[in-house]
Amino acid sequence: MIYVFSSTAATLLVVVWERKNLQRYQIITFFMYAIAPLIVSILTIRVYGLSIISGVLMLVILLMYCMLNVLQGRDKAIADRDLMLASSIQEHVLPRIFPPFPDRNEFDLYASMTPAKEVGGDFYDFFMIDDNHLAVVIADVSGKGVPAALFMMVSRTIIKNQGLYSRKMNPCTILQKVNNQLCEGNELELFVTAWLGIIDISTGIMDYANAGHEYPCIRTGGGNFTLLKEKHSPPLATMEGLSFRGGQLKLQPGDALYIYTDGVTEATNSKNLLFGNDRMLSALNEDPDADPITLDKHVRNRITEFVKDAPQFDDITMLCLKYYGADAGAEVV
């Protein structure tokens, strides 16, 4: 009996120690379950001259284990449900209807995002500022999971609001204002890399700014996709009062722009090799004149073939814009 009850006491101590999130009433309940067999064993010894203490204790310990897992399973189920709800909200916040502007024939675009976990920190967006200006943005929040997803929602909202209500439609100015807003109350010290471009649909001139993001890929003059290398500005939310570098592109009919997050180039296979820029460009140039959705599929298929069964460690996000020119819209009218 001494051996059995000392084992029970040790088991209870281990359960309480390992399951530190138990509440006081749960701990009291477990100890009561351990005391009850002691009373039963004393009564059976006095009446029958024998004890069933070993069997009773084994049954009680099994019951304790089952109760503990049921309680924690319930909590886990609630957490999983909340996480699935957050994933669904994030999925439906991003634009997912393509073509997004079926009445506009001057351009075509397609975007996709595959999170590494239930929720991700990447996002893309596109919106008409007015009848003649289209904004496209892609961004990557540092970190993973729920904190990154929440910061992603805030970042997307601020960027879109600043883009829609900016008078000058200058990406550098927009990112400067976004940066200052994101720095307020950023106690987790998260940051965001972002690429923002605003295209004048009638002329094909695109002004853009890069806040520490990946190099975009550009196809001009009927050639292949190449990296548009440039000096990066710091990411958003790193420090207040930053200014951001900008640039300008002149897209001709048939030209295309491909922007992405580092989840594309840093996709890793079982040999710990990265997908890299060369494989990405090779996938784009299989059919460089293809429409945006086809280009997206080419890159995604090559990533899948390269990674195979290796786990996905980062969100994979892409956006492709193809410009057909103002005349394409005029012909339809």
XYZ file of N, CA and C in Angstrom, residues 15 30 33 92 115 151 156 167 223 225 253 284:
36
model
N 1.868 15.163 -12.986
C 0.771 15.718 -13.786
C 0.645 17.223 -13.563
N -8.115 16.032 -8.853
C -7.197 14.916 -9.042
C -6.720 14.341 -7.706
N -9.396 12.225 -6.169
C -9.456 10.904 -6.792
C -8.380 9.979 -6.225
N -10.492 35.560 -47.140
C -11.533 36.307 -47.836
C -11.266 37.813 -47.855
N -0.354 30.297 -47.534
C 0.321 30.465 -46.240
C 1.036 29.197 -45.807
N -0.748 41.827 -37.877
C 0.014 42.970 -38.379
C -0.171 43.116 -39.883
N -2.096 46.148 -44.506
C -2.852 46.206 -45.766
C -3.878 47.331 -45.728
N -3.289 62.484 -52.691
C -3.533 63.443 -53.765
C -2.494 63.340 -54.874
N 10.743 40.388 -74.915
C 11.853 39.535 -74.493
C 11.472 38.632 -73.335
N 11.689 37.595 -69.064
C 11.639 38.235 -67.757
C 13.049 38.361 -67.197
N 2.600 47.959 -74.682
C 1.656 46.854 -74.857
C 2.388 45.514 -74.966
N 9.238 31.465 -65.333
C 8.530 32.559 -65.996
C 8.781 32.567 -67.490
